[in-house]
PDB file of C-alpha atoms and ligand atoms in Angstrom:
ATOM      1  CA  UNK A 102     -10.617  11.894  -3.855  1.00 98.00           C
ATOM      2  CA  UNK A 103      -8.836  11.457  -0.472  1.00 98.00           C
ATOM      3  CA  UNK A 104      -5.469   9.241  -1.099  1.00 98.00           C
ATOM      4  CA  UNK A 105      -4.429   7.359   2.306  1.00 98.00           C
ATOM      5  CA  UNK A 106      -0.941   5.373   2.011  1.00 98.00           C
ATOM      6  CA  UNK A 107      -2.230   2.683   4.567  1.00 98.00           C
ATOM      7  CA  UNK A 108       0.530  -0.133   5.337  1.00 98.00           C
ATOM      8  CA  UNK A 109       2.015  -2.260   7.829  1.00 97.00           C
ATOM      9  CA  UNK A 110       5.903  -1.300   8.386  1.00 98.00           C
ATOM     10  CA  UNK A 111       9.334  -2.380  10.107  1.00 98.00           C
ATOM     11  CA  UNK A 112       9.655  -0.235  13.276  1.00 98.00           C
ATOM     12  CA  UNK A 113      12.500   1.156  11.225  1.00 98.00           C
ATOM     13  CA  UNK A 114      11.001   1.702   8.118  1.00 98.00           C
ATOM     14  CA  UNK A 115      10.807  -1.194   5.956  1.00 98.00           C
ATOM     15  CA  UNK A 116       7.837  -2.990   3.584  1.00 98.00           C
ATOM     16  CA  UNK A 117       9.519  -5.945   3.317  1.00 98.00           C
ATOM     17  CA  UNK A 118      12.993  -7.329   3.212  1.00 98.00           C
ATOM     18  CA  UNK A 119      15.484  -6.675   0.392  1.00 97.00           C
ATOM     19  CA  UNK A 120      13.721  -9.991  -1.220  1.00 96.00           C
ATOM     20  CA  UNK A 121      10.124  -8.774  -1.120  1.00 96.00           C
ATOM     21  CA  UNK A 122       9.856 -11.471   1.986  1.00 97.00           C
ATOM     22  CA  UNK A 123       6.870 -10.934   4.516  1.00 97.00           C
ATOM     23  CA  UNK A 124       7.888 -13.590   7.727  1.00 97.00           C
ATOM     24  CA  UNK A 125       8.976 -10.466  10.119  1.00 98.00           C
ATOM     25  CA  UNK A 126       4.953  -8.729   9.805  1.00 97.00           C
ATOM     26  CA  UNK A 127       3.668 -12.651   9.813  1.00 96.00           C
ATOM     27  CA  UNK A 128       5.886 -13.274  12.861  1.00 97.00           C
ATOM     28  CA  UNK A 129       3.911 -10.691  14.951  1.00 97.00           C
ATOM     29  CA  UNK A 130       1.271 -11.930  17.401  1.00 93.00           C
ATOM     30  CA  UNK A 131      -2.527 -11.225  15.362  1.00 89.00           C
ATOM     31  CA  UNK A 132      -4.434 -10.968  18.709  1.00 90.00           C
ATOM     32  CA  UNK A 133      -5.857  -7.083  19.002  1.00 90.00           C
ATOM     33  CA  UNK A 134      -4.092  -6.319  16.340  1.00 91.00           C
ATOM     34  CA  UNK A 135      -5.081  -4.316  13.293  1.00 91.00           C
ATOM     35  CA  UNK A 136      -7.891  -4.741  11.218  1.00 89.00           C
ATOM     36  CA  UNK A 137      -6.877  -3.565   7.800  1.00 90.00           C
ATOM     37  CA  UNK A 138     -10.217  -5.065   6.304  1.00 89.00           C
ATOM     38  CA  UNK A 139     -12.448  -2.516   8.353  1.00 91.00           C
ATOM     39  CA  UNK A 140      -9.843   0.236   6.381  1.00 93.00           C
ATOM     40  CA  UNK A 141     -10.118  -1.863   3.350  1.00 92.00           C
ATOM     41  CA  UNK A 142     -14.308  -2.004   3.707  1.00 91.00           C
ATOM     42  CA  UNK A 143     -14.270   1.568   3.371  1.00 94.00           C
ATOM     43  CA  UNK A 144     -12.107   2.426   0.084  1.00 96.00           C
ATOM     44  CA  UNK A 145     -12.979   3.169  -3.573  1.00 97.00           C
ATOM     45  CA  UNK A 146     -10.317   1.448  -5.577  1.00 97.00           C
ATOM     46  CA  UNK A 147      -6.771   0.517  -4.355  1.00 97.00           C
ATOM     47  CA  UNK A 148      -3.512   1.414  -6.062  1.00 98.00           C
ATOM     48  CA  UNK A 149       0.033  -0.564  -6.160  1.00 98.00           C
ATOM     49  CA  UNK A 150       3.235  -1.380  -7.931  1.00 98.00           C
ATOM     50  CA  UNK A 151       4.175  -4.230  -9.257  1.00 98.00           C
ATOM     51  CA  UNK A 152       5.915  -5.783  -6.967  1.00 97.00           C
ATOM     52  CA  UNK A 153       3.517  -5.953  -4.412  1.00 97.00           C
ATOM     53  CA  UNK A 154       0.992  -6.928  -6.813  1.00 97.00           C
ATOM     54  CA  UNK A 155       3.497  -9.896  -7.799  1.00 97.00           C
ATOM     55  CA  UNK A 156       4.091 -10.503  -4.485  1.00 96.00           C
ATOM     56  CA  UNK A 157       0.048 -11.463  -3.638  1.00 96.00           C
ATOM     57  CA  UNK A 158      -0.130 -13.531  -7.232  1.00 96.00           C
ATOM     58  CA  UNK A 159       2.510 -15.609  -5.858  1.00 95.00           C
ATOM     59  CA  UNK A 160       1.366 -15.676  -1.739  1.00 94.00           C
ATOM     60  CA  UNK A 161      -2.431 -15.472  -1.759  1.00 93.00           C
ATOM     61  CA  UNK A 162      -3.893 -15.857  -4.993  1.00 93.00           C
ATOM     62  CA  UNK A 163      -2.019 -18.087  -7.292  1.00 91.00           C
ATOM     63  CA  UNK A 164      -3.465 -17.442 -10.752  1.00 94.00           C
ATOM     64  CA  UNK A 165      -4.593 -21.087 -11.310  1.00 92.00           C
ATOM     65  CA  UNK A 166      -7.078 -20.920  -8.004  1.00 91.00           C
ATOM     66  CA  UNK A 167     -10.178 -19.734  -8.894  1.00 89.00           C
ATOM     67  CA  UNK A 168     -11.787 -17.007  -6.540  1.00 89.00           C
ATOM     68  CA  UNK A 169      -8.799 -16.417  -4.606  1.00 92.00           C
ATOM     69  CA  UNK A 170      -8.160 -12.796  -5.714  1.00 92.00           C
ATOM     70  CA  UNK A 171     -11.184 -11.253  -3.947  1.00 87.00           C
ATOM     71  CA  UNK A 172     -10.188 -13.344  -0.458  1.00 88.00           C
ATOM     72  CA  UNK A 173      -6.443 -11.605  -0.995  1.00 91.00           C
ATOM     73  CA  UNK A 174      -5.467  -8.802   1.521  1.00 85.00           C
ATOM     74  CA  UNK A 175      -4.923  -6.356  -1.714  1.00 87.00           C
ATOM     75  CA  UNK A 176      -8.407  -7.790  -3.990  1.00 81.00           C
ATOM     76  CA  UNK A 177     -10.052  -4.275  -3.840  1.00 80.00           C
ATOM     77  CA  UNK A 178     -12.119  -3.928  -6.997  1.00 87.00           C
ATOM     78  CA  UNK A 179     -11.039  -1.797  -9.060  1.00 96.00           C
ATOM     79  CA  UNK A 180      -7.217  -2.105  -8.179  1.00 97.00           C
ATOM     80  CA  UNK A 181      -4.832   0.015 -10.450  1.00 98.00           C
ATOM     81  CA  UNK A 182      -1.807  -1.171 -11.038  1.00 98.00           C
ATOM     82  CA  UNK A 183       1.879   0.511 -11.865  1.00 98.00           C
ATOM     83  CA  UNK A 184       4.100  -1.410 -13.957  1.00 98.00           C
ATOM     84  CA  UNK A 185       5.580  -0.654 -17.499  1.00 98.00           C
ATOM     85  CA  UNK A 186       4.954  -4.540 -18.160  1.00 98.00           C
ATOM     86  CA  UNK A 187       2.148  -6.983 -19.368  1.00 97.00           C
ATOM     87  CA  UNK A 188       1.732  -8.656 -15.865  1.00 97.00           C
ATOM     88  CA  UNK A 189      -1.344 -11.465 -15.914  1.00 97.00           C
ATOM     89  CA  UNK A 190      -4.163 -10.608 -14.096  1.00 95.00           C
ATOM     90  CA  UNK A 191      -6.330 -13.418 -12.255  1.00 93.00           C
ATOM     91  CA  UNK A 192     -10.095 -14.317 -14.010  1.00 90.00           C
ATOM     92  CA  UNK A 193     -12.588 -12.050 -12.749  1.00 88.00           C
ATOM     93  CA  UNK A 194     -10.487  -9.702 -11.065  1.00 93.00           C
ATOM     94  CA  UNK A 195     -10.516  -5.880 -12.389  1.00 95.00           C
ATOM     95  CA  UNK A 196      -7.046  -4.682 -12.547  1.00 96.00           C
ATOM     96  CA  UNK A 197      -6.362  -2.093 -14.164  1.00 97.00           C
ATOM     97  CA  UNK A 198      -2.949  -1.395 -15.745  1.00 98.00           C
ATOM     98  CA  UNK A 199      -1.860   2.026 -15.873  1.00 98.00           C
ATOM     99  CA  UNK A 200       1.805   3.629 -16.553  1.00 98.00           C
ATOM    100  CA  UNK A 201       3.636   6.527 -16.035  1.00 98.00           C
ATOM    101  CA  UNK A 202       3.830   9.407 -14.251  1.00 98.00           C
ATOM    102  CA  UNK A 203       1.132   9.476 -11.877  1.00 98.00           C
ATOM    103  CA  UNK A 204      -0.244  13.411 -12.508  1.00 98.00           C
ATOM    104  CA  UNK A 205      -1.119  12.055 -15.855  1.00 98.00           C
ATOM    105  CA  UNK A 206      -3.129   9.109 -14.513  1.00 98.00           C
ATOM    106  CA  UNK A 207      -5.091  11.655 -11.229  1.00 98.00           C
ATOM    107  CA  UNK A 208      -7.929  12.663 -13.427  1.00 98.00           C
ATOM    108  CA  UNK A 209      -8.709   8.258 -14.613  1.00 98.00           C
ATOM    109  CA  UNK A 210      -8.280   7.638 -10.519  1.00 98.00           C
ATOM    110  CA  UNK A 211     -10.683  10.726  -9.628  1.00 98.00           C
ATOM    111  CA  UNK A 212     -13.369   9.821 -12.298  1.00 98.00           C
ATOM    112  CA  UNK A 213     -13.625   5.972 -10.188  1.00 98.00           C
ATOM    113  CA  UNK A 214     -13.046   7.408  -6.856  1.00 98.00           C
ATOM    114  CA  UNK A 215     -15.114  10.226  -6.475  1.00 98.00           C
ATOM    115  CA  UNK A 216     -15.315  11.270  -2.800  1.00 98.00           C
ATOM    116  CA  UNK A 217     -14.076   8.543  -1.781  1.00 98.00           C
ATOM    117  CA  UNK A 218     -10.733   6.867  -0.456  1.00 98.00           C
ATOM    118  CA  UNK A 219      -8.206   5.753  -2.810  1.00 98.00           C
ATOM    119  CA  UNK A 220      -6.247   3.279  -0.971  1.00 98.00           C
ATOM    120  CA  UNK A 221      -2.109   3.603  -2.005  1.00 98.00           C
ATOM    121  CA  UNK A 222      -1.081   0.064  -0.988  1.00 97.00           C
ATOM    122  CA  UNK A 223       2.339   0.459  -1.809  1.00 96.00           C
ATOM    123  CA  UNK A 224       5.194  -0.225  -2.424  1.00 97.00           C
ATOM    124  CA  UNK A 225       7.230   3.486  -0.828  1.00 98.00           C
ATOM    125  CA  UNK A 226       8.469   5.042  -4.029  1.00 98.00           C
ATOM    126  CA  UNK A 227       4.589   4.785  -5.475  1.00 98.00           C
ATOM    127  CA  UNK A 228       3.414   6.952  -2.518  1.00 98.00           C
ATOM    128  CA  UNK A 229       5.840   8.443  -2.812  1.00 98.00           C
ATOM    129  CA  UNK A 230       5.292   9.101  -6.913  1.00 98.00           C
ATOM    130  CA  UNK A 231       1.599  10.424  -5.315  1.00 98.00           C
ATOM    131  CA  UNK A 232       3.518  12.757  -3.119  1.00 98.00           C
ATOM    132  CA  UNK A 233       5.354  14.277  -5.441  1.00 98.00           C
ATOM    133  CA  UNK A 234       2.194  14.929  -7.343  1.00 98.00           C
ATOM    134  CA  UNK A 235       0.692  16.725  -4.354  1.00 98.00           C
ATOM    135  CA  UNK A 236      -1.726  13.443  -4.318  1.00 98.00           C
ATOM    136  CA  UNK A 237      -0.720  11.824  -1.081  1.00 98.00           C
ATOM    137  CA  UNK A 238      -3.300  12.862   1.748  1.00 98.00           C
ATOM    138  CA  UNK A 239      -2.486  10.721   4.336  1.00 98.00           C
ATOM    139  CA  UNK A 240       0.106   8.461   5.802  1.00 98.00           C
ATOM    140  CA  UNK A 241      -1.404   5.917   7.940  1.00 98.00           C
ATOM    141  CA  UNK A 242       1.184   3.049   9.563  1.00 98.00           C
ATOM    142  CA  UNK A 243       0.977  -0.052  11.280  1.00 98.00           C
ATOM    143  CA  UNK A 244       4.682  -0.227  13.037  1.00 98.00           C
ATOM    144  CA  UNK A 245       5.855  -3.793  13.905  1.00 98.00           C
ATOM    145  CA  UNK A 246       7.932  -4.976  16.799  1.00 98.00           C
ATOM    146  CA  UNK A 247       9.981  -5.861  14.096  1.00 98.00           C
ATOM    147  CA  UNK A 248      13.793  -4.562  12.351  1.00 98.00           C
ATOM    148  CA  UNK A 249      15.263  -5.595   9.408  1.00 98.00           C
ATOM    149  CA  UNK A 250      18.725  -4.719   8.289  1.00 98.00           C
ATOM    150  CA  UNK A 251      18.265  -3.690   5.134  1.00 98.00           C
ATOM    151  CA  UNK A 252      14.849  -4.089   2.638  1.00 98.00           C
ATOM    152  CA  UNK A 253      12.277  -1.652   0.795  1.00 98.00           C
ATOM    153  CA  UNK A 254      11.531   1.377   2.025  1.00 98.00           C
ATOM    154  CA  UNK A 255       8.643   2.755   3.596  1.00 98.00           C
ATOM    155  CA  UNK A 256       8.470   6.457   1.783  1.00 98.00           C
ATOM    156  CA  UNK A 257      11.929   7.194   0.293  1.00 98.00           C
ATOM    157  CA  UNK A 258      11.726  10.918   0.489  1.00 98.00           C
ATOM    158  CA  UNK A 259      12.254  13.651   2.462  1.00 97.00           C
ATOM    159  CA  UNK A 260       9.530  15.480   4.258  1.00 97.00           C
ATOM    160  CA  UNK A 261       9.576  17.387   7.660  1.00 97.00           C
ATOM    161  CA  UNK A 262       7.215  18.488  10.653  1.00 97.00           C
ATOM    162  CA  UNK A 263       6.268  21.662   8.080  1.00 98.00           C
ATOM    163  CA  UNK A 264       4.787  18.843   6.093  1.00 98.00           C
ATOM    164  CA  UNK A 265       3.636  16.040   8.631  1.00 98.00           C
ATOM    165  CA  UNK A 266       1.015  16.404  11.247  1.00 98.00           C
ATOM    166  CA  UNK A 267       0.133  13.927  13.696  1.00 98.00           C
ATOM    167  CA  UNK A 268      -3.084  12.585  13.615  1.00 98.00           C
ATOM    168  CA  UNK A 269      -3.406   9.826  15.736  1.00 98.00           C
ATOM    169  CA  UNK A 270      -1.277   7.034  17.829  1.00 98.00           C
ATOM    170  CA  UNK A 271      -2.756   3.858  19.367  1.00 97.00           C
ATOM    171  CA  UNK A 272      -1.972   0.707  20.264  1.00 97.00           C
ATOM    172  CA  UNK A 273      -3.797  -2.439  18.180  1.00 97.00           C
ATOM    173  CA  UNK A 274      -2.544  -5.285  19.751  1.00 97.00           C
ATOM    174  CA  UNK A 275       1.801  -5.546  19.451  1.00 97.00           C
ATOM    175  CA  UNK A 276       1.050  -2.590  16.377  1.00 97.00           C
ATOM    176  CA  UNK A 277       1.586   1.218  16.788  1.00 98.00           C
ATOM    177  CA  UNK A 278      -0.510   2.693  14.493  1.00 97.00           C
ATOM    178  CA  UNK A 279       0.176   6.010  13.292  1.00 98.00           C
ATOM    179  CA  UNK A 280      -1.878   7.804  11.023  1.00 98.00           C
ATOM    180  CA  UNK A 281      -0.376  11.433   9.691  1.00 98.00           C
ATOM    181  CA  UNK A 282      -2.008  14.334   7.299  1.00 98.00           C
ATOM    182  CA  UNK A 283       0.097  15.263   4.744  1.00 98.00           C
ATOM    183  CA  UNK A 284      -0.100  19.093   4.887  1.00 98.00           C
ATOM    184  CA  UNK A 285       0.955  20.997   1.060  1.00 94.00           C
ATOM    185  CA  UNK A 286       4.349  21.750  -0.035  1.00 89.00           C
TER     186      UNK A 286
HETATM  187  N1  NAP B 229       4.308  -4.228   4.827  1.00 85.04           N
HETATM  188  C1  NAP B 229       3.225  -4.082   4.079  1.00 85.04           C
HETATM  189  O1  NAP B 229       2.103  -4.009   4.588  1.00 85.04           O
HETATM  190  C2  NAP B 229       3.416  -3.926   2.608  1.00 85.04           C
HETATM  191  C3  NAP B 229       2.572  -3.085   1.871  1.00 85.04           C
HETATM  192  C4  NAP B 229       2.814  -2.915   0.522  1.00 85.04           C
HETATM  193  C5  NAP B 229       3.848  -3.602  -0.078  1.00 85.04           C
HETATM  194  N2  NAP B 229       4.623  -4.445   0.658  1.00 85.04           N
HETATM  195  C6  NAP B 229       5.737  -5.154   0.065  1.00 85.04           C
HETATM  196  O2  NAP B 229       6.760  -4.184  -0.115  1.00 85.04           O
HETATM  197  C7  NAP B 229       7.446  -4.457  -1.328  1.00 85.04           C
HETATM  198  C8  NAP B 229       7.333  -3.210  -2.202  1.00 85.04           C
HETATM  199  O3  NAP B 229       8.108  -3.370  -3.301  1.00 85.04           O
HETATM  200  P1  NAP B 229       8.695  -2.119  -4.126  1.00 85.04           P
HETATM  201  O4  NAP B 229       9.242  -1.143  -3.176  1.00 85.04           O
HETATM  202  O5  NAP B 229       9.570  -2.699  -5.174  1.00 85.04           O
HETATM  203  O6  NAP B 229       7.429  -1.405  -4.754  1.00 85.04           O
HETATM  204  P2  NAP B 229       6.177  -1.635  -5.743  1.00 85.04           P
HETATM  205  O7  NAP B 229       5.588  -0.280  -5.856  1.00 85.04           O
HETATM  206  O8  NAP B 229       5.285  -2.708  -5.275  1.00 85.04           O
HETATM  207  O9  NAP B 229       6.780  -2.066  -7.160  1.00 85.04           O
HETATM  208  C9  NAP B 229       7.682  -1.235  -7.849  1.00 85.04           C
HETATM  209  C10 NAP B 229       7.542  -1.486  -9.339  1.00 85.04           C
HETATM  210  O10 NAP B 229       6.272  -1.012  -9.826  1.00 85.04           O
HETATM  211  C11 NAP B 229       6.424  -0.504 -11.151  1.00 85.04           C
HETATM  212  N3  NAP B 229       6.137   0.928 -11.131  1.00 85.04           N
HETATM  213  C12 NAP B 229       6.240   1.802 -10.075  1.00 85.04           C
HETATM  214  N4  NAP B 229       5.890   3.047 -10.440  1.00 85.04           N
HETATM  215  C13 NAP B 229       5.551   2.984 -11.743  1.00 85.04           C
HETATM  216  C14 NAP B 229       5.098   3.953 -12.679  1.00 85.04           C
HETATM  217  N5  NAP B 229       4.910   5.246 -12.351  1.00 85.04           N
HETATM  218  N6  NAP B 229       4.818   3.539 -13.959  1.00 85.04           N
HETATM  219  C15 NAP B 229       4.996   2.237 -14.310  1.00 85.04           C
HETATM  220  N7  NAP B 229       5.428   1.277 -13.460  1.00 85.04           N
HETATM  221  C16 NAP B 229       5.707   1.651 -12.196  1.00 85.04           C
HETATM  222  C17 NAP B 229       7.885  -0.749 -11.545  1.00 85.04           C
HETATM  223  O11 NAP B 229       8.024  -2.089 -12.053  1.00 85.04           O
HETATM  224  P3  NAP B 229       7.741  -2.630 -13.558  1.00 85.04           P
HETATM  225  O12 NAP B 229       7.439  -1.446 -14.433  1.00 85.04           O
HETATM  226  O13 NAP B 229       8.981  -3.336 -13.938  1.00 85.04           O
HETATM  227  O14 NAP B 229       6.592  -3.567 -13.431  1.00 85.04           O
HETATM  228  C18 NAP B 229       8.575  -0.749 -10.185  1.00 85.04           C
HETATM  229  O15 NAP B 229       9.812  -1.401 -10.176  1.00 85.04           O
HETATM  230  C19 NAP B 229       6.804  -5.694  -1.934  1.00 85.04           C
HETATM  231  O16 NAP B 229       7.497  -6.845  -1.519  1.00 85.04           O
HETATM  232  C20 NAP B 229       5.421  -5.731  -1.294  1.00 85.04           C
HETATM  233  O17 NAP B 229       4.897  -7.040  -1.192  1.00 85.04           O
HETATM  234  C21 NAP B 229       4.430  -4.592   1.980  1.00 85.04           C
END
């Protein structure tokens, strides 16, 4: 299983605002910009907390509209989600709850995945909940023309050039995309 932490950020390091709001990535001019569905095309299963899982139920696929899960950004099948509550889940979609520390929950992700890409949607402390359990392979960011003076976090931890190699930097459009290897600890 390769784990890639694949999101669109603040150029200084935000996911959203401190009220889970989106307007500063929607703001941004789409032409040449990225394609996450090419990334998205390519993954196993897709992993996220519950916020951002909230966050699509109540943006792009209200759990009264039939069908709309699969056309939302995050409606990778199976998606696994973190949250120590009983969140609703939208008719057809597989979600699949899961709780805890995420060691305990590698070899359930690995039996779906395979070789394949597990897609860590987000939000910064869940990637970072796979770094800490040596499960984060790759860091790979979609930097806004955007700030924001406060919000959540991209990856609230520490980790320095002994631990981050640069991969890649292009240009998609007004996006700098950055894509890192995580090296071991
Ligand atoms: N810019 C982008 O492209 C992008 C990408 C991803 C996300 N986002 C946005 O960024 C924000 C992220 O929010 P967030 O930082 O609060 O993160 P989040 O990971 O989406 O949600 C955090 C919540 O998930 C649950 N959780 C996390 N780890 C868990 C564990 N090990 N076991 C059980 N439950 C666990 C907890 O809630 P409960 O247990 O109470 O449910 C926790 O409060 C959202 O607004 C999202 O929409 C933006």
């Amino acid at each position: 299983m390769r784990t890639v932490f694949y999101t669109a950020s603040t150029l200084n390091g935000f996911l959203a605002d401190p009220h889970d709001d989106l307007q500063w990535l929607f703001d941004v001019e789409e032409e040449g910009g990225p394609d996450p569905g090419t990334f998205i095309s390519t993954t196993a299963a897709g992993v996220c907390g519950s916020a951002t899982y909230e966050w699509v139920l109540a943006h792009e696929a209200p759990l009264d509209v039939a069908g709309s899960w699969n056309e939302s950004m995050i409606g990778t099948s199976p998606l696994f989600l973190f949250t120590h509550r009983d969140l609703p889940i939208p008719e057809g979609a597989d979600v699949r709850i899961l709780s805890g520390p995420v060691a305990d929950h590698l070899p359930t992700l690995e039996a779906v995945v395979g070789d394949g890409v597990l897609w860590v949607i987000g939000g910064g402390d869940l990637a970072g909940q796979f770094l800490d359990a040596g499960a984060l392979d790759e860091i790979r960011v979609d930097v806004a023309p955007a700030t924001l003076p406060a919000g959540k976090p991209l990856l609230p931890r520490a980790l320095g050039p002994d631990r981050l190699r640069l991969v890649s930097a292009q240009q998609a459009g007004q996006f700098a995309r950055l894509t890192y290897e995580v090296l071991p600890g």
